[in-house]
Short mmCIF file of C-alpha atoms in Angstrom, two decimals:
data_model
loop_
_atom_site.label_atom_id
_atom_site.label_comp_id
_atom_site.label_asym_id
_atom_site.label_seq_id
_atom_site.Cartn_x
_atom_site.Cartn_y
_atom_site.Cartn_z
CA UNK A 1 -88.55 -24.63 174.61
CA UNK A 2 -91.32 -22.72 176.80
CA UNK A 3 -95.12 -23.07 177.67
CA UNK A 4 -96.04 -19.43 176.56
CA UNK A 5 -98.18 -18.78 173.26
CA UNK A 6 -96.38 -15.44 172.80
CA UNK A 7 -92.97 -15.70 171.85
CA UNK A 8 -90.43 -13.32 170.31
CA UNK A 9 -86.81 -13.18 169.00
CA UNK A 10 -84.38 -10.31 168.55
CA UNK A 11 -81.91 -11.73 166.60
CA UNK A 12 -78.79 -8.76 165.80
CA UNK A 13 -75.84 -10.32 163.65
CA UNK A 14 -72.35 -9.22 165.95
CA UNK A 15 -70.81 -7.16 162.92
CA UNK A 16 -70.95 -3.88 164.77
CA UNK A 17 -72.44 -2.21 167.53
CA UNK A 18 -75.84 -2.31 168.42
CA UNK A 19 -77.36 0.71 166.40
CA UNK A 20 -80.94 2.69 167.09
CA UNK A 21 -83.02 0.65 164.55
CA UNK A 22 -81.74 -2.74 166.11
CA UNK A 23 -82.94 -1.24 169.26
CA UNK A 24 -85.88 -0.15 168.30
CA UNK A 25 -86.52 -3.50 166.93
CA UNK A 26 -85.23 -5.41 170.07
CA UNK A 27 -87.27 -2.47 172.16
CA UNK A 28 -90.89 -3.53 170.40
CA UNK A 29 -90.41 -7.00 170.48
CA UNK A 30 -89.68 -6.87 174.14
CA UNK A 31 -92.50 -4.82 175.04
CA UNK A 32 -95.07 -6.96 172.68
CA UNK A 33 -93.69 -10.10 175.28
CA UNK A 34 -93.88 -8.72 178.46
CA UNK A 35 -97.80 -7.13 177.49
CA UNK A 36 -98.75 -10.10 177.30
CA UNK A 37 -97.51 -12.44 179.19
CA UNK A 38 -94.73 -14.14 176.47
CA UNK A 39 -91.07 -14.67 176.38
CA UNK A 40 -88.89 -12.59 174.39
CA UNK A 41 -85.36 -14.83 173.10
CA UNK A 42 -82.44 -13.69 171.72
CA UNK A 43 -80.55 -14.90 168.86
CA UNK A 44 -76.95 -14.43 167.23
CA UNK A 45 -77.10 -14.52 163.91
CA UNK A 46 -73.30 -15.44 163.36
CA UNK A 47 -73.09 -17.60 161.00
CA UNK A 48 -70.57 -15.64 158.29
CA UNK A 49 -67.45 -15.95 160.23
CA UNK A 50 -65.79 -13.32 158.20
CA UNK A 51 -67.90 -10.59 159.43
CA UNK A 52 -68.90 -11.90 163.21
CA UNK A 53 -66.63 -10.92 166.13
CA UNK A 54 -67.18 -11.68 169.38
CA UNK A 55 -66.53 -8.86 171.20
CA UNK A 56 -69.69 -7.05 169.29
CA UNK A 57 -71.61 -9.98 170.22
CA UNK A 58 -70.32 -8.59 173.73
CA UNK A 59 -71.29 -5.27 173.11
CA UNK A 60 -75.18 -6.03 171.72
CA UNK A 61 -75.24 -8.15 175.08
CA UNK A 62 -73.89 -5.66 176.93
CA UNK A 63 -76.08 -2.64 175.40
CA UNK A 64 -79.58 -4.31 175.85
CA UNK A 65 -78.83 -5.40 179.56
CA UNK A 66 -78.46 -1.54 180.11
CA UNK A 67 -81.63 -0.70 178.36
CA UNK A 68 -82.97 -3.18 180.16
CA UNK A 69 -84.01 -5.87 177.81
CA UNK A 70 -83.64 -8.69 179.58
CA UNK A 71 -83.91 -12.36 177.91
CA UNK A 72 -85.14 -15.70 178.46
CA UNK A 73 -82.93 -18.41 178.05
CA UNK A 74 -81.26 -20.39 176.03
CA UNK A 75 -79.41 -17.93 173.75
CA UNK A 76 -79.48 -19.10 170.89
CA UNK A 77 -76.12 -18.84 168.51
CA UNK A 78 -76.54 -19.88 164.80
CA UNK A 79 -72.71 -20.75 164.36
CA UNK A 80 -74.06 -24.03 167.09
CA UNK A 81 -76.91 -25.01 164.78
CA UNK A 82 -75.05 -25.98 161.52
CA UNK A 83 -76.27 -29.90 162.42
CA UNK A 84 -79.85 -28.71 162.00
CA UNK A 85 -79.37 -26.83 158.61
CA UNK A 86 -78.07 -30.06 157.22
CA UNK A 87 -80.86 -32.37 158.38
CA UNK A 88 -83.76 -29.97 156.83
CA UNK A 89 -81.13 -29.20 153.46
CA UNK A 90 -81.45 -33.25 153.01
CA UNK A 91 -85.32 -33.32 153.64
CA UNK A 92 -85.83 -30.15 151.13
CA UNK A 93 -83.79 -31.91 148.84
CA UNK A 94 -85.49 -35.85 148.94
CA UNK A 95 -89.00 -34.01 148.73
CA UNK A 96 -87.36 -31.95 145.18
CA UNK A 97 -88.06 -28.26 146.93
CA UNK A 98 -84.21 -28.16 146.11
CA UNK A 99 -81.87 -28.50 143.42
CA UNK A 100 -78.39 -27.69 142.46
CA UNK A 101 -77.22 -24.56 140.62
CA UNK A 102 -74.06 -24.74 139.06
CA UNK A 103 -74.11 -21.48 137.80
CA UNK A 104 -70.68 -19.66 138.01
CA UNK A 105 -71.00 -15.96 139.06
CA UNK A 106 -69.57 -14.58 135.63
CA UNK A 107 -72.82 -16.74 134.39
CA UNK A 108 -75.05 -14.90 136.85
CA UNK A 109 -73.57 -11.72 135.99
CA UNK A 110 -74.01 -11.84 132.63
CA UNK A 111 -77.95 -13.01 132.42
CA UNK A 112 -78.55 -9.99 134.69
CA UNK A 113 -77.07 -7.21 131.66
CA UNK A 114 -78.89 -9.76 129.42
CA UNK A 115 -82.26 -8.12 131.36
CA UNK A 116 -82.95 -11.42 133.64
CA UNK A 117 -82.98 -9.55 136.30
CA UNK A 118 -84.11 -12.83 138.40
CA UNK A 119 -82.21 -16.05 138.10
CA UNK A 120 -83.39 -17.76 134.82
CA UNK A 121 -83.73 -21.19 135.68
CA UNK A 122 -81.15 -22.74 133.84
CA UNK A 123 -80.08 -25.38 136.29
CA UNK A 124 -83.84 -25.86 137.46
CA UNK A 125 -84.56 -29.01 135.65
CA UNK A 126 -81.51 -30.57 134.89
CA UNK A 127 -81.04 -34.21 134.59
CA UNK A 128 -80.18 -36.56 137.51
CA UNK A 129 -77.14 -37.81 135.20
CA UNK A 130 -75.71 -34.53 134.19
CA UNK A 131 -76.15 -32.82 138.18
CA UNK A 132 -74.39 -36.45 138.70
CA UNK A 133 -71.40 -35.73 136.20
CA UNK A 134 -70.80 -31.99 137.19
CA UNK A 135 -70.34 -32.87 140.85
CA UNK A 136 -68.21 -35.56 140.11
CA UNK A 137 -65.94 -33.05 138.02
CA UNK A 138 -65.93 -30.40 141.38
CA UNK A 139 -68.09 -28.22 139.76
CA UNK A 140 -68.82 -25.69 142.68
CA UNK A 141 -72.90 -25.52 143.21
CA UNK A 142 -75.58 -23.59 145.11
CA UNK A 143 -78.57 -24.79 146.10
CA UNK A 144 -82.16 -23.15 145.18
CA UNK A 145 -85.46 -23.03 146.36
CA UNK A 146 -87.73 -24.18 143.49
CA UNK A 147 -90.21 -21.39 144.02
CA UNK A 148 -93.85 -23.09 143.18
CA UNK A 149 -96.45 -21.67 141.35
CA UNK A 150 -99.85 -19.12 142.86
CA UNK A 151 -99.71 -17.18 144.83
CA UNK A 152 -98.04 -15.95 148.82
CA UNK A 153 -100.32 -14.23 150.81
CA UNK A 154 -100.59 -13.28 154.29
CA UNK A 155 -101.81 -10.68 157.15
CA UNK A 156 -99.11 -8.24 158.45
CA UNK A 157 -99.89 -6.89 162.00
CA UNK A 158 -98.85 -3.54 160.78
CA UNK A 159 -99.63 -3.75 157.07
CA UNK A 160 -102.48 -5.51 156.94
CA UNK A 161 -103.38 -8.16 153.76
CA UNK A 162 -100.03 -8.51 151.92
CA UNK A 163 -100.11 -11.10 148.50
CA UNK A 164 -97.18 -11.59 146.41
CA UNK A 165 -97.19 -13.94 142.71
CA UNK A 166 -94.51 -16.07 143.01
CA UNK A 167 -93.34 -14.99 139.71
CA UNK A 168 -92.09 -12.11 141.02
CA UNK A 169 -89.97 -14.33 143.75
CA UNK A 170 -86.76 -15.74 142.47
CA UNK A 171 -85.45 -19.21 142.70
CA UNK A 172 -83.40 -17.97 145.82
CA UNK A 173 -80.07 -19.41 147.38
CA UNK A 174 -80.16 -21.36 150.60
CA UNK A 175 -76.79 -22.35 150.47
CA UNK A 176 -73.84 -20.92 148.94
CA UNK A 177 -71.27 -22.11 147.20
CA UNK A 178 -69.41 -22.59 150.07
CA UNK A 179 -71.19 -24.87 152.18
CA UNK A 180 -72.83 -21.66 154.34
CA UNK A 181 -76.28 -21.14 154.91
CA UNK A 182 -78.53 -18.12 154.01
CA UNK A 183 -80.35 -15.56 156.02
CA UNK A 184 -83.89 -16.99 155.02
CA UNK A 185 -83.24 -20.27 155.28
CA UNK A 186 -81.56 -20.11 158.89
CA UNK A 187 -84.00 -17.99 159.98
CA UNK A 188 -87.17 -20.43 159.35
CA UNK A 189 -85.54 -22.93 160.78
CA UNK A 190 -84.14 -21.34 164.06
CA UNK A 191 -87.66 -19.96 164.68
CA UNK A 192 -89.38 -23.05 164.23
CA UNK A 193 -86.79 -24.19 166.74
CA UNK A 194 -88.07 -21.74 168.87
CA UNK A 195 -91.20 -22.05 168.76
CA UNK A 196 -92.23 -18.45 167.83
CA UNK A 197 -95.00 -17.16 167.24
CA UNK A 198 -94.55 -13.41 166.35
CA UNK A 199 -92.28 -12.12 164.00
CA UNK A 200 -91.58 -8.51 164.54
CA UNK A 201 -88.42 -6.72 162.40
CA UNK A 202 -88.40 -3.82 160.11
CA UNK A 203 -89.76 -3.43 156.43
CA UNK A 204 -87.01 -3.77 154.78
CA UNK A 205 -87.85 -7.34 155.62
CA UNK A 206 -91.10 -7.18 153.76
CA UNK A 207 -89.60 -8.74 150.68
CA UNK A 208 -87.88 -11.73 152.39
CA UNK A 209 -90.85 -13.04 154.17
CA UNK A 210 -93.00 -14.52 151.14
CA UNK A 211 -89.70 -16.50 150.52
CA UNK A 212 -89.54 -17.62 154.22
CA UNK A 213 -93.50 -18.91 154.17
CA UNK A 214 -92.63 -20.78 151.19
CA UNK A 215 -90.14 -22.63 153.07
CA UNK A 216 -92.37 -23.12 156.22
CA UNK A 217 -95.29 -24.23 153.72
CA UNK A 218 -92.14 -26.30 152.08
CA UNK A 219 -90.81 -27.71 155.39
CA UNK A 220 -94.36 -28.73 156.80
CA UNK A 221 -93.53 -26.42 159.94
CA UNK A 222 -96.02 -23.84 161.13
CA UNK A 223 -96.24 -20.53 159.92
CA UNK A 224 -95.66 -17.39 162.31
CA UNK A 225 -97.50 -13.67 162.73
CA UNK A 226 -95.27 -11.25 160.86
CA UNK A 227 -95.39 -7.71 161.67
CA UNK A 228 -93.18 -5.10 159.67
CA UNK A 229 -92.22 -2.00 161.40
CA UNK A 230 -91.63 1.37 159.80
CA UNK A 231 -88.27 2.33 158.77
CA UNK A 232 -86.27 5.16 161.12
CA UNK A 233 -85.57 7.98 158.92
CA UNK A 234 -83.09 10.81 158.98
CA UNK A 235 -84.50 14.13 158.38
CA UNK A 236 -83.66 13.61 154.45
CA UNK A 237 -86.40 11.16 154.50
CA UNK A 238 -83.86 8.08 153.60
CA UNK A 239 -83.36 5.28 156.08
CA UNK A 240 -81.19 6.86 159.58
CA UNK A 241 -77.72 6.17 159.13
CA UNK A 242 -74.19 7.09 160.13
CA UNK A 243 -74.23 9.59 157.63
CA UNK A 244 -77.09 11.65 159.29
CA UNK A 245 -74.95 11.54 162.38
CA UNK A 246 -76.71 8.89 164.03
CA UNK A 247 -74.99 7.36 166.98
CA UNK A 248 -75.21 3.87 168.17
CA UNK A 249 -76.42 2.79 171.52
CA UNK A 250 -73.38 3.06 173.73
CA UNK A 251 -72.76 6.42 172.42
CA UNK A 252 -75.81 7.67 174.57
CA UNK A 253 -74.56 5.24 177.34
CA UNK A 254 -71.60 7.23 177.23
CA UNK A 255 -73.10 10.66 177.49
CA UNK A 256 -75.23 9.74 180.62
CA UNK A 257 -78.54 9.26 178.99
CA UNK A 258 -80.37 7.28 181.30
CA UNK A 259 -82.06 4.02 179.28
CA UNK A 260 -85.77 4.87 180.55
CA UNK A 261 -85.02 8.08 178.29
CA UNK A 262 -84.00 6.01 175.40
CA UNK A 263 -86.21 3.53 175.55
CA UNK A 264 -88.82 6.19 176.11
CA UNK A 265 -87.91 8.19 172.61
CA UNK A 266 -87.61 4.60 170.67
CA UNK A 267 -91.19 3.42 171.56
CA UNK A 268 -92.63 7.11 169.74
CA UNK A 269 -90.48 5.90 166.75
CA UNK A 270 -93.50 4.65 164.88
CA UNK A 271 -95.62 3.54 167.85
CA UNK A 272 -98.55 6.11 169.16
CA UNK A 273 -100.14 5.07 172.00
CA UNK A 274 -103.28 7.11 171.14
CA UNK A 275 -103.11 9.89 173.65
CA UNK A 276 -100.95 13.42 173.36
CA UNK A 277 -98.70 11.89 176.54
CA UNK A 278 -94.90 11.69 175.38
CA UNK A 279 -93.75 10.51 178.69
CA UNK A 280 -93.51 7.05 179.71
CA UNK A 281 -91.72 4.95 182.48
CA UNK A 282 -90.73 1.27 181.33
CA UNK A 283 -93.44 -0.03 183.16
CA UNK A 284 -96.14 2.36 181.41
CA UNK A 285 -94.66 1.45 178.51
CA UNK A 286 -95.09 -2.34 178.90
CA UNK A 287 -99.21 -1.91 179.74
CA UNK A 288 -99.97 0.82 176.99
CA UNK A 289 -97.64 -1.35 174.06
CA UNK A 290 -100.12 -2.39 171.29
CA UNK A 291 -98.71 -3.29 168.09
CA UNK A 292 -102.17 -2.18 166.46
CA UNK A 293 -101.15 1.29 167.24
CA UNK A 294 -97.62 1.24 165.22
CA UNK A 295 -97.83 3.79 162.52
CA UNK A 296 -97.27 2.29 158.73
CA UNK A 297 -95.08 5.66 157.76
CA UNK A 298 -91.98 6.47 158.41
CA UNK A 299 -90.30 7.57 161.85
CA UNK A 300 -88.10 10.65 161.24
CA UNK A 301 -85.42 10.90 164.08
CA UNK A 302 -85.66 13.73 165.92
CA UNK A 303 -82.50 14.10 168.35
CA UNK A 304 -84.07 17.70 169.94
CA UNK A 305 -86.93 15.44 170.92
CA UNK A 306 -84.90 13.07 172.49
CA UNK A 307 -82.98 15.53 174.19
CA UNK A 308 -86.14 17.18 175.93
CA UNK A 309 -87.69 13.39 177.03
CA UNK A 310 -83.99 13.00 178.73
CA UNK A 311 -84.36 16.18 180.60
CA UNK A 312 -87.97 15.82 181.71
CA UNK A 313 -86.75 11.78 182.71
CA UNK A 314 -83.80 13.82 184.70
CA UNK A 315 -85.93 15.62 186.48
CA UNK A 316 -88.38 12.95 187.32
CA UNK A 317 -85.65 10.72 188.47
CA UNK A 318 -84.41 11.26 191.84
CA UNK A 319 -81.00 11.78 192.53
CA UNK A 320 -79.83 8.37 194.09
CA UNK A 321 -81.43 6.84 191.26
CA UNK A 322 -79.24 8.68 188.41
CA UNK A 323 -76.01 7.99 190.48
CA UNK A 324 -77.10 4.21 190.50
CA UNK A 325 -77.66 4.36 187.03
CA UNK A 326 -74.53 6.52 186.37
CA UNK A 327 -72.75 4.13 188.60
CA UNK A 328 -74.13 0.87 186.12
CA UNK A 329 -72.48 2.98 183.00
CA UNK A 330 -69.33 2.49 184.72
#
């Protein structure tokens, strides 16, 4: 797909607007590329058709070409890979990675008040003539990830040394009962497509990515550089939400913020470049980025703060410049 060794992904799913954390996430990546010399991709992650529309796909396109996030190319939409999924199902499936779960969801339900709070296994090791039987009556089926036994380990950017027993890991779905793929099994195979390198999203992603190395170790492809960022908190302490009056991205469009101040108040959202300075233009930004500098707590949002960086941006900005960039909001 490229010739760079550094290469990124932002990859937003179109059921909404584009909110602060997805920028903030699409914000890091970006500046992680461009410091060194990579390419930073974009991906759609619309592959539940229920939930995807396109005119928020329009809207996340729309929102980081104002902040100024631009992409390489191709852009990449999951609802045009389904072709792939099915070629790597079929491999995970001849080398017995895979197997069928017939499990109904009353079934499911019910082991969980039993106190199996992960799947039990009970299709795990069925018999090639009963699997046979059940699909030949239309039994509806799922198919899990035979998690193996030892041990997933491996070294978070952010973190550091992270090692999980596969006991804890359940025999997780890949596809459900309806034929659709999963988020962790789409996204190992889309960035193996890729080719990249880094993988840099928040920590509530911490728990899916000893499942994803299983299926890179399970697929034969290589295995990426993970880095977790901190959650954006309200001042509550719980993760920033609508609730704590948290607008999303075209709201500050909309008010005249200029993106340089945006951007600007994202990047001090868990990343500290080391110094007391609060005030950065993009192109600051892209030479002091380090992702060895991004705090492990925490970032509480501040609006006050963000308010003051749009000011002091304001007045650094001369006024031809804001009209242009008043004129883009347009």
């Amino acid at each position: 797909m490229h010739n760079s060794d550094i290469n990124v992904r932002f990859a937003p799913s179109p059921t909404g607007e584009l909110h602060l954390g997805g920028a903030r996430t699409a914000l890091f990546n970006w500046l992680f590329a461009k410091h060194n010399n990579g390419n930073f991709y974009l991906r759609i992650e619309d592959t539940d058709p229920t939930r995807s529309r396109d005119e928020y796909t329009d809207q996340i396109l729309d929102a980081l070409s104002w902040l100024g996030l631009n992409w390489s190319e191709p852009l990449i939409y999951q609802s045009n890979r389904f072709n792939d999924y099915k070629v790597h199902i079929k491999s995970l499936l001849s080398s017995d990675q895979l197997y069928h779960c017939f499990c109904s969801k009353d079934t499911l339900t019910d082991s969980k008040q039993k106190g199996h709070y992960q799947y039990p296994g009970t299709c795990r090791d069925l018999e090639p003539d009963d699997i046979k039987t059940r699909l030949n009556q239309g039994i509806s089926f799922t198919y899990r990830v035979r998690i193996p036994e030892g041990n997933t380990k491996y070294e978070d950017m952010i973190y550091g040394p992270i090692e999980v027993d596969n006991k804890e890991i359940d025999d997780f779905i890949v596809i459900r009962s309806d034929g659709s793929p999963t988020y962790n099994f789409t996204a190992v195979i889309d960035d193996h497509y890729m080719d990249i390198s880094h993988v840099i999203r928040g920590e509530d992603h911490v728990s899916n990515t000893p499942k994803q190395i299983i299926l890179y170790e399970a697929l034969g492809f290589t295995i990426p550089i993970f880095a977790h960022l901190p959650m954006i908190l309200g001042s509550d302490g719980k993760r920033l939400s609508k609730r704590h009056g948290a607008p999303g991205v075209q709201t500050f469009r909309d008010e005249g913020y200029l993106p340089d101040s945006l951007n600007n108040y994202l990047a001090l959202l868990g990343w500290n470049p080391g110094t007391e300075d609060e005030l950065f233009s993009f192109d600051e930004l892209v030479q002091k980025f380090d992702l060895s500098k991004v705090q492990k707590k925490g970032a509480v949002w501040d609006e006050k703060k963000l308010h003051w960086i749009s000011g002091q941006h304001i007045m650094r900005t001369g006024t031809d410049h804001i009209i242009d960039k008043l004129r883009f909001n347009d």
